[in-house]
Coordinates of C-alpha atoms in Angstrom, one line a residue:
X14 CA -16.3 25.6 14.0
X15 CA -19.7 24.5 15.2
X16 CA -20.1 21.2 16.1
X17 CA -22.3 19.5 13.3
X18 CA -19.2 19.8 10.8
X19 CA -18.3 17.0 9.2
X20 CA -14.2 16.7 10.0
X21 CA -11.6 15.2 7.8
X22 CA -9.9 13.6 10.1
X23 CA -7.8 10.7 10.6
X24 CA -9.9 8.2 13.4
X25 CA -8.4 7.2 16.9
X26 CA -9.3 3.6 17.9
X27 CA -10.0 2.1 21.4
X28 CA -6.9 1.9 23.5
X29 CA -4.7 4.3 21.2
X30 CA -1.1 5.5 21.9
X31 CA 1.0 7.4 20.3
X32 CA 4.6 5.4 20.2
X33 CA 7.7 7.1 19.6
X34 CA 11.8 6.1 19.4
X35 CA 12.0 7.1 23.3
X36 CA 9.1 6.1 24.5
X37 CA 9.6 2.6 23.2
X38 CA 13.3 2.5 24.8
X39 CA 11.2 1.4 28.1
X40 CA 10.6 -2.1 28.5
X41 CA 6.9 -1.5 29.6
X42 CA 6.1 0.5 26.5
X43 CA 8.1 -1.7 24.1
X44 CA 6.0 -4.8 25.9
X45 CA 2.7 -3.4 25.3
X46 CA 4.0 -2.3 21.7
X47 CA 4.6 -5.8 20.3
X48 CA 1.6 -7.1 22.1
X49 CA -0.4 -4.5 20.1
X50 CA 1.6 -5.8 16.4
X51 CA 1.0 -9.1 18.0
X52 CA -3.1 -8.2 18.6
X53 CA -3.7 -7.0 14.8
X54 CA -1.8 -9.7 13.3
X55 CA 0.6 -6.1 11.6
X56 CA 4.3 -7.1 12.0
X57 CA 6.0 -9.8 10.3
X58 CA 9.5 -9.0 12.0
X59 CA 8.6 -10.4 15.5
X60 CA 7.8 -14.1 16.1
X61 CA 4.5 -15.1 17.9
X62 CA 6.1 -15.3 20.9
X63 CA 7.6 -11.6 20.7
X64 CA 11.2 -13.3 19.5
X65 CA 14.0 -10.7 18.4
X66 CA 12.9 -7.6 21.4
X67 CA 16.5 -7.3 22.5
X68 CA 17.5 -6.4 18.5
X69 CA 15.0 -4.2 18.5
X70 CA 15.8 -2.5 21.2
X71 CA 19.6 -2.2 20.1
X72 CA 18.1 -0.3 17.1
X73 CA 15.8 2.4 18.7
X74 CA 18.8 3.0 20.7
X75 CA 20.8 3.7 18.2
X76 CA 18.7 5.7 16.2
X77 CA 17.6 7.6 18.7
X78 CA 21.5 8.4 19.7
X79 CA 22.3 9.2 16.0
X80 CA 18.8 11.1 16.2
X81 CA 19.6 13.1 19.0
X82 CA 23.5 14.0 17.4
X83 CA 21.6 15.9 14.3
X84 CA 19.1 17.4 16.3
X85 CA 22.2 19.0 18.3
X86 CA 23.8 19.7 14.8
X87 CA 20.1 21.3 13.7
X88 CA 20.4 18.5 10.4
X89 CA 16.6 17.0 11.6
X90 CA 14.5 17.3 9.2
X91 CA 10.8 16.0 9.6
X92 CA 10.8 12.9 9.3
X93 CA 14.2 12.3 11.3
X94 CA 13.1 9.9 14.2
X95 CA 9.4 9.1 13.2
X96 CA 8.6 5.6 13.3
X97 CA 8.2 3.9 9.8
X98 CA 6.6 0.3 9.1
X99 CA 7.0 -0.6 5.7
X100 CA 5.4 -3.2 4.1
X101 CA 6.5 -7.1 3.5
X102 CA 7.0 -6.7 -0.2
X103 CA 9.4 -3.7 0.0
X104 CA 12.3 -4.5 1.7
X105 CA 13.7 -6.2 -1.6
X106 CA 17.6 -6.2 -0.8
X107 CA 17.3 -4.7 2.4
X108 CA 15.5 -7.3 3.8
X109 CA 18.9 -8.5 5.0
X110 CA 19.8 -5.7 6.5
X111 CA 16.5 -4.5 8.4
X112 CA 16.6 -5.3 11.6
X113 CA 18.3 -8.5 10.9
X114 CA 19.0 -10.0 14.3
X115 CA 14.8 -9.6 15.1
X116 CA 14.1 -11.8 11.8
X117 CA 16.8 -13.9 12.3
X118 CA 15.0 -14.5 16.1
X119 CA 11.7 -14.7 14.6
X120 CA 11.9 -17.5 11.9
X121 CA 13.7 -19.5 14.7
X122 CA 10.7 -19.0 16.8
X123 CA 8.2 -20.6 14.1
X124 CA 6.9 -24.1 14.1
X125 CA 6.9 -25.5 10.6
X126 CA 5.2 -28.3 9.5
X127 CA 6.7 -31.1 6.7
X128 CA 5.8 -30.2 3.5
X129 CA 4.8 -26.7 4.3
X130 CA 6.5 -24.5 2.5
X131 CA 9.6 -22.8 3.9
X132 CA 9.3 -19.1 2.3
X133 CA 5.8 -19.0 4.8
X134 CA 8.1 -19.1 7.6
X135 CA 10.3 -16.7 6.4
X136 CA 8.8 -12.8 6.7
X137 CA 10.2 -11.6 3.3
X138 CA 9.7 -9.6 0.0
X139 CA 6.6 -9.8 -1.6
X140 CA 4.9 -11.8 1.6
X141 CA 5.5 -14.9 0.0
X142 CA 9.1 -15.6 0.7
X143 CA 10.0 -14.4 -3.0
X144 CA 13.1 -12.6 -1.4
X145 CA 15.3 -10.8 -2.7
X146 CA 15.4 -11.2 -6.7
X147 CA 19.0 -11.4 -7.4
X148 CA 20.0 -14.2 -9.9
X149 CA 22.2 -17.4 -8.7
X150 CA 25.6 -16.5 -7.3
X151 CA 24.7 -12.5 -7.6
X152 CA 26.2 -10.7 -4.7
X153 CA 24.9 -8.2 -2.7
X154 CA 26.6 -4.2 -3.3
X155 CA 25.6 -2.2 -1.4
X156 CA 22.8 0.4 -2.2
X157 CA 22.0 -1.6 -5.8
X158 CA 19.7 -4.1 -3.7
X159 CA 18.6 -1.4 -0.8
X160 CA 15.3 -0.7 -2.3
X161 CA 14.7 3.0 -3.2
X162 CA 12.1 3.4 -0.2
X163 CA 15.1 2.3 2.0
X164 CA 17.5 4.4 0.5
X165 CA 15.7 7.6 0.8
X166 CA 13.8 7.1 4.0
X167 CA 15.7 5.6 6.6
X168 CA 19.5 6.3 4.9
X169 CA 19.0 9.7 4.0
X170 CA 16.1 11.4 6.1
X171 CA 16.9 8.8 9.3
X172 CA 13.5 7.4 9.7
X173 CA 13.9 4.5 12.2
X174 CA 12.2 1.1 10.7
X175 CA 10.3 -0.7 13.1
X176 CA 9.3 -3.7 11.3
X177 CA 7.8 -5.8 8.5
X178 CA 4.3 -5.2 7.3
X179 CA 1.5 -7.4 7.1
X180 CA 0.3 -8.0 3.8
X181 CA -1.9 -10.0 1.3
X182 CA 0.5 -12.6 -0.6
X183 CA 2.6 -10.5 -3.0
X184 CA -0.5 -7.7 -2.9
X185 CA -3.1 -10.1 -4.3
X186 CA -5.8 -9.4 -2.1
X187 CA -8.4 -6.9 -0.5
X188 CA -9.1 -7.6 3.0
X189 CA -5.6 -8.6 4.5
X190 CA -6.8 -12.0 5.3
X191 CA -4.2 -13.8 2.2
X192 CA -1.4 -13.7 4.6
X193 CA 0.9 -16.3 3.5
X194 CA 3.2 -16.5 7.0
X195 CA 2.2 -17.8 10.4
X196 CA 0.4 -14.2 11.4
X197 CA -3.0 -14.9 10.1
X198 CA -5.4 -11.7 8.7
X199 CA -4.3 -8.7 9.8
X200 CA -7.3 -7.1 12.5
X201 CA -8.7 -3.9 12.0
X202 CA -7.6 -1.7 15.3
X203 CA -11.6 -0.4 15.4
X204 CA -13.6 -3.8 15.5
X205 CA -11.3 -7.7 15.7
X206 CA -14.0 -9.0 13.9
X207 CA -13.5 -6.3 10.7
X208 CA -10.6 -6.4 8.3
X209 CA -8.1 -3.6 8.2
X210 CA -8.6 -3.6 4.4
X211 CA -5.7 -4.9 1.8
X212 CA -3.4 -5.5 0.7
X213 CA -1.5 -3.6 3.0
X214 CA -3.5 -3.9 6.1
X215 CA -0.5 -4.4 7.6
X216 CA 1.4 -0.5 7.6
X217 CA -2.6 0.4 8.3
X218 CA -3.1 -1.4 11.4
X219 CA 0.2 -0.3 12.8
X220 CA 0.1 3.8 12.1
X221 CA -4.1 3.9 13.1
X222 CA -3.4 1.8 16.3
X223 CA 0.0 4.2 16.9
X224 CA 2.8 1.4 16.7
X225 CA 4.4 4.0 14.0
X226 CA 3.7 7.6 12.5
X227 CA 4.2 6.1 9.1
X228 CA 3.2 3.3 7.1
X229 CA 4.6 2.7 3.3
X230 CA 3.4 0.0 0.9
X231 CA 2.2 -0.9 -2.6
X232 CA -1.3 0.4 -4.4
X233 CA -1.7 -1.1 -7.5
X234 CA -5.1 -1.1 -7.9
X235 CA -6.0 0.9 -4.2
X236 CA -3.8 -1.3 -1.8
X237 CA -2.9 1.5 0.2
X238 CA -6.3 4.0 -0.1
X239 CA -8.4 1.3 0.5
X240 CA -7.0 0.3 4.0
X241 CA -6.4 3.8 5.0
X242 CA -10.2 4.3 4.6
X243 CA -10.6 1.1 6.6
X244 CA -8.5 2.4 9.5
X245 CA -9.6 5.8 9.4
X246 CA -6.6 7.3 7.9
X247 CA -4.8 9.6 5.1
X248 CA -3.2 7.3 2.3
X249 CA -1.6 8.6 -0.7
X250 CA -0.6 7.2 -4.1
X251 CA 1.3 9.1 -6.5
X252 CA 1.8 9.5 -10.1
X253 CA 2.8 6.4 -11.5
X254 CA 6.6 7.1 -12.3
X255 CA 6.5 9.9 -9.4
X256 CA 8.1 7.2 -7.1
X257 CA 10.9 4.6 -8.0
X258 CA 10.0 0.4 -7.7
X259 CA 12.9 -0.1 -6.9
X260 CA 13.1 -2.4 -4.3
X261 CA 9.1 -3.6 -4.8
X262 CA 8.3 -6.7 -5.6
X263 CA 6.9 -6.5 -8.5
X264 CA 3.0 -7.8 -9.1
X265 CA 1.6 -5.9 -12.2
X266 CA 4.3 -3.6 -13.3
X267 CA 2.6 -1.0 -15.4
X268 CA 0.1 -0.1 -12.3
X269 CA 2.1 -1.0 -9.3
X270 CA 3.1 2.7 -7.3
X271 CA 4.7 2.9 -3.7
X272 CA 2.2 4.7 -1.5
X273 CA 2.0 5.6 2.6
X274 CA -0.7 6.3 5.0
X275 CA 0.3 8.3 8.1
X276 CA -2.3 9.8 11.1
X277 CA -1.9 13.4 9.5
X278 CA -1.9 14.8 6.4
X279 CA 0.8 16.8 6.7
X280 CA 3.4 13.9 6.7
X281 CA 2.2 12.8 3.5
X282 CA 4.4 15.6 2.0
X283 CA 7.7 15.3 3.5
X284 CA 7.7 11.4 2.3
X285 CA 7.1 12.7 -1.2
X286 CA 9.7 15.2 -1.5
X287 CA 11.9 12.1 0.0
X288 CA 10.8 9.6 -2.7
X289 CA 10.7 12.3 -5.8
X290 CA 12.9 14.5 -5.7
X291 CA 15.5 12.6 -7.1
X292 CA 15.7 10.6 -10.2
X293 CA 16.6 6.8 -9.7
X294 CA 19.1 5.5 -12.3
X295 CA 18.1 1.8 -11.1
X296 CA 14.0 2.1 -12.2
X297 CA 13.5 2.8 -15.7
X298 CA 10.3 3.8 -15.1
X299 CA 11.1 6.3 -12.4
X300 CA 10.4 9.8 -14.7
X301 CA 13.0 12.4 -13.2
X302 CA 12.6 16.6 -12.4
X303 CA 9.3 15.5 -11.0
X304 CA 8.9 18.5 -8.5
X305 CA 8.6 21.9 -10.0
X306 CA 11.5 24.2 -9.7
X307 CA 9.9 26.2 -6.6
X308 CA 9.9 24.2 -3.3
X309 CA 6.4 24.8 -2.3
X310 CA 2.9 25.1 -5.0
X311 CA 0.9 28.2 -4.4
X312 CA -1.7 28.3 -1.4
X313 CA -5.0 26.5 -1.5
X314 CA -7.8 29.2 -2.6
X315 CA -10.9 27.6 -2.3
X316 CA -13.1 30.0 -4.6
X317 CA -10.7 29.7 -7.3
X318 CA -10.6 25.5 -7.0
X319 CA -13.6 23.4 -8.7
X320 CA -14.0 19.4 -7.7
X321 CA -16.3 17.4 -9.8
X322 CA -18.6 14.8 -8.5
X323 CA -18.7 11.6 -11.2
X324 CA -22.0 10.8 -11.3
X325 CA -20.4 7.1 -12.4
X326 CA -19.3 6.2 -9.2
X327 CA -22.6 6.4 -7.9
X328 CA -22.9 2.2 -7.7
X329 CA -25.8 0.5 -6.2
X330 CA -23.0 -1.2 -4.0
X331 CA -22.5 2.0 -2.1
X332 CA -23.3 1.3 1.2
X333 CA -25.5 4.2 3.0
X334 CA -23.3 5.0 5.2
X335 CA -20.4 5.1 2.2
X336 CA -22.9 7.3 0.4
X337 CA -23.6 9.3 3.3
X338 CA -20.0 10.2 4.3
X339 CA -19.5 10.9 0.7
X340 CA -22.5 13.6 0.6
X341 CA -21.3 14.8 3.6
X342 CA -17.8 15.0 2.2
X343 CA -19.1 17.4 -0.7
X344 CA -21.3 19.4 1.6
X345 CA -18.3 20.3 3.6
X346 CA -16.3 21.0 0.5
X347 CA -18.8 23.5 -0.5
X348 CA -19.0 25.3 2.8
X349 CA -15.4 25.7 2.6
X350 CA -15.8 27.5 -0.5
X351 CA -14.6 24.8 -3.3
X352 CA -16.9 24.9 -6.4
X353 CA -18.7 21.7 -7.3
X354 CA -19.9 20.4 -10.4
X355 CA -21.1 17.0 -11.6
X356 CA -19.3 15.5 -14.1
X357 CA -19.3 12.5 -16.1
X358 CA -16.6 10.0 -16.6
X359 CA -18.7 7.5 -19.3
X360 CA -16.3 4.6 -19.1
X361 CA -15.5 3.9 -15.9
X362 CA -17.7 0.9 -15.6
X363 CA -14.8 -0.9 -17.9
X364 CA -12.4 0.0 -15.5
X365 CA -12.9 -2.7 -13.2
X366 CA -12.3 -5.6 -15.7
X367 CA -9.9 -4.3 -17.5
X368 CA -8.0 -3.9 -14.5
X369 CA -8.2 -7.5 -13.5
X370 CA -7.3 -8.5 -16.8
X371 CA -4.2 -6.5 -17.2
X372 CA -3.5 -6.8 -13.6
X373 CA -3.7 -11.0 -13.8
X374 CA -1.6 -10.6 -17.0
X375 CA 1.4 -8.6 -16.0
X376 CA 1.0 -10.8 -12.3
X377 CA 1.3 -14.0 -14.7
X378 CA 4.5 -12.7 -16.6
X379 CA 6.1 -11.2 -13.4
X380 CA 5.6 -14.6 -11.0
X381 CA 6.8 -17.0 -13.5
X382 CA 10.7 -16.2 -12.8
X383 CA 9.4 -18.2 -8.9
X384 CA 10.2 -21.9 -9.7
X385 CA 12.2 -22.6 -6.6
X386 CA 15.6 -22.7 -8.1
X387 CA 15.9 -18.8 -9.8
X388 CA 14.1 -16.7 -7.8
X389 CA 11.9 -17.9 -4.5
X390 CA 11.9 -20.6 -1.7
X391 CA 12.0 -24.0 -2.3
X392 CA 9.4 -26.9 -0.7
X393 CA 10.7 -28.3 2.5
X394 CA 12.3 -31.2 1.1
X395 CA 11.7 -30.7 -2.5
X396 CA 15.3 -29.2 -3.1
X397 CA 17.3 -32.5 -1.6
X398 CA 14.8 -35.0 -3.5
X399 CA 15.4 -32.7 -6.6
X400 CA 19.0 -33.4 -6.8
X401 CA 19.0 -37.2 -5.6
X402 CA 20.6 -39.3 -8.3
X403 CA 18.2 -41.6 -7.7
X404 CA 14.9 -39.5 -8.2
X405 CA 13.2 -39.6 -11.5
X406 CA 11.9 -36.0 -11.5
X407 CA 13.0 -33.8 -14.2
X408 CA 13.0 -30.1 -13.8
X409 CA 9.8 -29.4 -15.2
X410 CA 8.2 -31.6 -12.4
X411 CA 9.9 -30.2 -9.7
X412 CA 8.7 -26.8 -11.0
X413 CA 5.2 -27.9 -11.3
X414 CA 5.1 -29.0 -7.6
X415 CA 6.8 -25.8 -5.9
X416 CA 4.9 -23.7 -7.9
X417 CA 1.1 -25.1 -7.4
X418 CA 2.2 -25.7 -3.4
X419 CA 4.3 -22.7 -2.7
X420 CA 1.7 -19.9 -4.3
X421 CA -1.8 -19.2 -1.8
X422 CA -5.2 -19.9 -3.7
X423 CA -5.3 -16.4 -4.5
X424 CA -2.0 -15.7 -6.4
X425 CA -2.4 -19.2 -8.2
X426 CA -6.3 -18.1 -9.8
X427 CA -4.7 -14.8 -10.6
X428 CA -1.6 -16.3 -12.6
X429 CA -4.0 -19.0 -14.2
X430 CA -6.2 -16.0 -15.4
X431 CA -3.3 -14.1 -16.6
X432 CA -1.8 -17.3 -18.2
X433 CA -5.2 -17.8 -20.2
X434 CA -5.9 -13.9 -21.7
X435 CA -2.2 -14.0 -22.7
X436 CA -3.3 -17.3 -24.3
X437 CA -3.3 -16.9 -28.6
X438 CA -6.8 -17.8 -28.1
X439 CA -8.0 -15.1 -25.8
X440 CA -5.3 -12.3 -26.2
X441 CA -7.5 -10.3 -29.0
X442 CA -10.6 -10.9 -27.0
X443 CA -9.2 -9.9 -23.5
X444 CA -6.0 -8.3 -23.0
X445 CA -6.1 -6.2 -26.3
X446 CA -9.8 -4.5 -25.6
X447 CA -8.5 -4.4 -21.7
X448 CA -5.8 -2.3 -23.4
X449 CA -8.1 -0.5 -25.4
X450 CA -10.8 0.1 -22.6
X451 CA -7.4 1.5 -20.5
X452 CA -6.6 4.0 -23.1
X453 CA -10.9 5.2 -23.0
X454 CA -10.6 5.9 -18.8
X455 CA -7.4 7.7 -19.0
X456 CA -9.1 10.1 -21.6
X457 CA -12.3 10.7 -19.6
X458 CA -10.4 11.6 -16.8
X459 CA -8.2 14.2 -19.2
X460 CA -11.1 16.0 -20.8
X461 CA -12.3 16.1 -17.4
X462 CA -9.8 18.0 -15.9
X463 CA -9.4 19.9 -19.5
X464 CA -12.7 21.2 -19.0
X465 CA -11.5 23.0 -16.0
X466 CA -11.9 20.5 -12.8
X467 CA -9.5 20.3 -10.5
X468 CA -9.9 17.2 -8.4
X469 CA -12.7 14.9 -8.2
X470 CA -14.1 13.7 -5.3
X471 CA -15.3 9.6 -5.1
X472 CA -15.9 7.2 -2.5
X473 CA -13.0 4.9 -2.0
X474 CA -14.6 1.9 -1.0
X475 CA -18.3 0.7 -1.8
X476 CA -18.9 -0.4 2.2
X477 CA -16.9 0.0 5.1
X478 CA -14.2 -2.6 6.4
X479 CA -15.5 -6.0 5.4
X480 CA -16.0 -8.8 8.3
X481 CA -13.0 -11.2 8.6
X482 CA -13.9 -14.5 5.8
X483 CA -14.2 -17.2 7.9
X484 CA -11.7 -19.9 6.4
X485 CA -10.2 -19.5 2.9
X486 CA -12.7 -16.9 0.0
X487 CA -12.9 -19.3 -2.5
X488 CA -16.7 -19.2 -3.6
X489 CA -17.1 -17.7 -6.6
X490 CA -19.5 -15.1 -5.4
X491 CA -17.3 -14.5 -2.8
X492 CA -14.5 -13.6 -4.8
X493 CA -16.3 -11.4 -7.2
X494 CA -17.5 -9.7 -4.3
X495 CA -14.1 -8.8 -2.9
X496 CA -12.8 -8.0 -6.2
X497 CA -15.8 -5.2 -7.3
X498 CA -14.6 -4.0 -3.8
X499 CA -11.9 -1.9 -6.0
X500 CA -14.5 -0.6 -8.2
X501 CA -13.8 3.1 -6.8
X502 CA -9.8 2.7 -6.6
X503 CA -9.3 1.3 -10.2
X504 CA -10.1 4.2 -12.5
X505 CA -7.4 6.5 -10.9
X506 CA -4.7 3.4 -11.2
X507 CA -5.2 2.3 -14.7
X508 CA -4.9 6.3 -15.7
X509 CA -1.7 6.9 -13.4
X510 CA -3.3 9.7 -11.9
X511 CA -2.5 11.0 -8.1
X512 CA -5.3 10.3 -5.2
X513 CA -5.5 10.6 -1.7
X514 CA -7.9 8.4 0.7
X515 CA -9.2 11.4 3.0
X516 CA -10.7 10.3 6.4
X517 CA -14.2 11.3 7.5
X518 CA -15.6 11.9 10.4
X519 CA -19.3 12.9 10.0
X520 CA -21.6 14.3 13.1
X521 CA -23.9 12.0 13.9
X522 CA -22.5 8.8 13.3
X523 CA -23.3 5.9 15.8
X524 CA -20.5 5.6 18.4
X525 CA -18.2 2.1 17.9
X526 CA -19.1 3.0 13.8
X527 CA -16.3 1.7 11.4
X528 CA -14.0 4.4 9.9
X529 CA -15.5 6.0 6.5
X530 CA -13.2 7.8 4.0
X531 CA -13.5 9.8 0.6
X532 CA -11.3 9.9 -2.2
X533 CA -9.9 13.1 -3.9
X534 CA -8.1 12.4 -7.5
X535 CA -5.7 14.9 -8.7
X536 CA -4.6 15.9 -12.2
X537 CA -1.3 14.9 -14.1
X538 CA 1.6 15.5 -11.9
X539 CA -0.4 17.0 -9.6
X540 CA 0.9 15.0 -6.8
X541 CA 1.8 18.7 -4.9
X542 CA -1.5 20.2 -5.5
X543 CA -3.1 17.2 -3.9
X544 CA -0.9 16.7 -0.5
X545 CA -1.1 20.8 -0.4
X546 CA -4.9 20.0 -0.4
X547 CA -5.1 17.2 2.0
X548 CA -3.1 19.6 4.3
X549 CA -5.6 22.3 4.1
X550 CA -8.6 20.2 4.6
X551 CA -6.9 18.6 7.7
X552 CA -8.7 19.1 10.7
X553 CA -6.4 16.6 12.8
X554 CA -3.3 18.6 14.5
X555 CA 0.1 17.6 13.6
X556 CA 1.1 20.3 11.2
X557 CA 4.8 18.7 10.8
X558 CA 6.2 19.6 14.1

């Protein structure tokens, strides 16, 4: 290995450390841990003041008791142990359970205003106090209102949860800064004044800076790849239907797709098998006998693999040094020994809107069930003047006001835009051809990879991490500019295809530079192929020990 390679690599921040279960049962590490959480603005489960440590504590001890009992009993597998932060909109009906005494502690610890609205004080599903989204009177049993990503991860493998993510109000968002709760925009760990990227900045903060080995979220439309490029790290989305929803709040059903991020490749793998090897009964859309009947795909043979190179993603918003790390990217690829080929995916430039209106559309059908008295918090207030006898307010009133006060600026412009291309007026002219246009960049992608590609390489983000808005985005230009920050992520979303964010390091770049990642895009249910990939291209270490 000479030194002018270009690594792919997961980044390592100022002041990193590597936190595990033990290590955090000492009261100085566990002090400097929540003070780092506290630094990015990336948990929502302790209060600004550090509220809820002792509960905390109680947990790690346990877990790394119960930890220590199957390692003894050689039952660890590898992700027994690791430190998982999972983002705000997946605990669903586990919320109650995780770490309960620490949130409990933490909404205490919060100041709230009158009139502000009391789901911002509470860190819960979907990062806008949604909750859980059990009808009136429905009880909690058991498992039912876990969440799949509970379930699997920290029931069955014995991952220890260390917290509530950080995250744009229920995922709406690309540079963390929508955070409905008393945190504020979560900080990227490289530069304070740079966003860790959305909408989960959150998970990405916390694995890049070292608070957890781990990080899983939501990518609807690149919520996880695009703050893993922003933080220097591997994030993966699957399939859609690889993983169950279960659990996940849900924002635009037909795109939304649990993902992860993690410091090393090679624990991208283990989290799938976790998440997919099993069919769950409780998500319709959760396709079962998703991994092939052998436990492990056949090795990586460069020579025998081709990645294309879509000349369409080649946007005048790539920033040079986005366009440099992606040259760089393909140059390495090639020394490796992977064919490359240009290839042409014509209509990925409809991609874009058609994802915003579908996206709005589905996120305008899914919210409306948050009125304050079915699903949701209510107003501070607005429930006791609701049911005053002597209050003139009728339902639809009270609806009115907890809706337009309770949803951030961002989740109410998306559900207005949803609301009007749903509208009989506009649903031939927009949601129909936003169908249409899906149906055209699913079927470039297949005769691309029908034509003998394997994965295609693309930038993930046009620019690196963008600089922390100062107050709320509400300019138009502004807006548009966050939202053609997706333009790379989209394509592989609206098609349901698999794709990795894929850190790069590349000789040469200015020391205190902000991360710079790549995007590879797999084939149908190629999910395996793809991890097996990352793993092979990983330069970083940690090959699951």
């Amino acid at each position: 290995m000479h030194a002018a390679r270009t690594l792919f690599r997961s980044w390592t921040p100022p002041r990193f450390h590597a936190y595990t279960v033990a290590s955090l049962l000492r009261p100085a590490n566990l002090a400097a841990w929540m003070d780092r959480q506290q630094e990015l603005c990336a948990s929502l489960s302790l209060g600004p003041s550090g509220a809820g440590a002792g509960a905390l504590v109680e947990l790690l001890t346990q877990h790394a008791v119960e930890a220590q009992q199957r390692q003894h009993q050689h039952r660890r597998g590898v992700l027994d142990g690791r430190l998982v932060f999972l983002k705000d909109n997946l605990l669903g009906g586990a919320a109650s359970r995780m770490l309960p005494a620490v949130r409990e502690q933490a909404v205490n610890a919060v100041t709230v205003s009158p009139g502000q609205d009391r789901r911002r004080q509470t860190p819960s599903c979907g990062g806008s106090g949604g909750g859980t989204e059990r009808g009136p009177g429905e009880e909690d049993d058991g498992d039912r209102h876990c969440g799949w990503v509970w379930r699997q991860l920290v029931q069955q493998q014995g991952m220890v949860p260390c917290g509530s993510a950080n995250m744009d109000e229920f995922g709406m968002g690309g540079d963390g800064s929508r955070s409905p709760g008393w945190r504020g925009p979560t900080v990227n760990p490289f530069h304070a004044g740079y966003s860790a990227g959305g909408s989960s900045g959150g998970i990405a903060a916390a694995v890049a800076s070292g608070c957890a080995e781990i990080g899983v979220g939501s990518d609807t439309g690149g919520s996880v790849r695009q703050p893993a490029a922003s933080c220097g790290l591997w994030g993966f989305k699957p399939s859609y239907g690889a993983v169950s929803r279960h659990g996940l709040t849900a924002y635009a059903s037909s795109l939304d797709c649990v993902g992860w991020v993690a410091r090393h490749a090679s624990l991208l793998e283990p989290v799938f098998r976790a998440l997919a090897t099993h069919r769950d009964p409780l998500d319709p859309t959760h396709q079962g006998g998703w991994l092939p009947e052998h436990p492990q795909p056949p090795p990586v043979v460069p020579e025998s693999r081709v990645v294309g190179i879509p000349i369409e993603y080649s946007v005048e918003e790539l920033s040079p040094a986005v366009r440099a790390a992606w040259e760089a990217a393909l140059q390495e690829l090639q020394q490796r020994g992977f064919r490359t080929v240009e290839v042409s995916l014509p209509h990925t430039a409809l991609a874009l809107p058609s994802y915003y209106v579908i996206a709005c559309a589905e996120a305008s059908s899914n919210l409306s069930r948050y009125d304050g008295s079915h699903c949701g918090s209510t107003l501070s207030g607005w429930s006791a003047l609701a049911h005053d006898p002597g209050n003139e307010m009728d339902f639809r009133e009270f609806e009115e006001l907890n809706r337009s006060r309770g949803f951030g600026v961002e989740v109410l412009r998306r559900i207005l835009t949803g609301t009007s291309v749903l509208s009989l007026d506009s649903y031939e002219r927009f949601f129909k051809q936003a169908q249409i246009a899906r149906h055209l960049v699913a079927r470039d992608f297949m005769h691309c990879f029908d034509s003998g590609v394997d994965f295609l390489l693309t930038p993930v983000v046009p620019q690196p991490a963008l600089p922390l808005p100062q107050g709320e985005c509400s300019s138009t230009g502004s807006v548009t500019r966050l939202y053609e920050f997706d333009c790379c992520t989209v394509p592989a979303s609206l098609a349901g295809l698999p794709a990795i964010s894929v850190p790069v390091q590349v000789h040469g770049a200015q020391d205190g530079a902000l991360p710079l990642g790549v995007q590879l895009i797999g084939r149908p249910r190629g999910d395996l192929d793809l991890l097996q990939l990352a793993c092979f291209l990983d330069d970083g270490g940690d090959r699951g020990e």
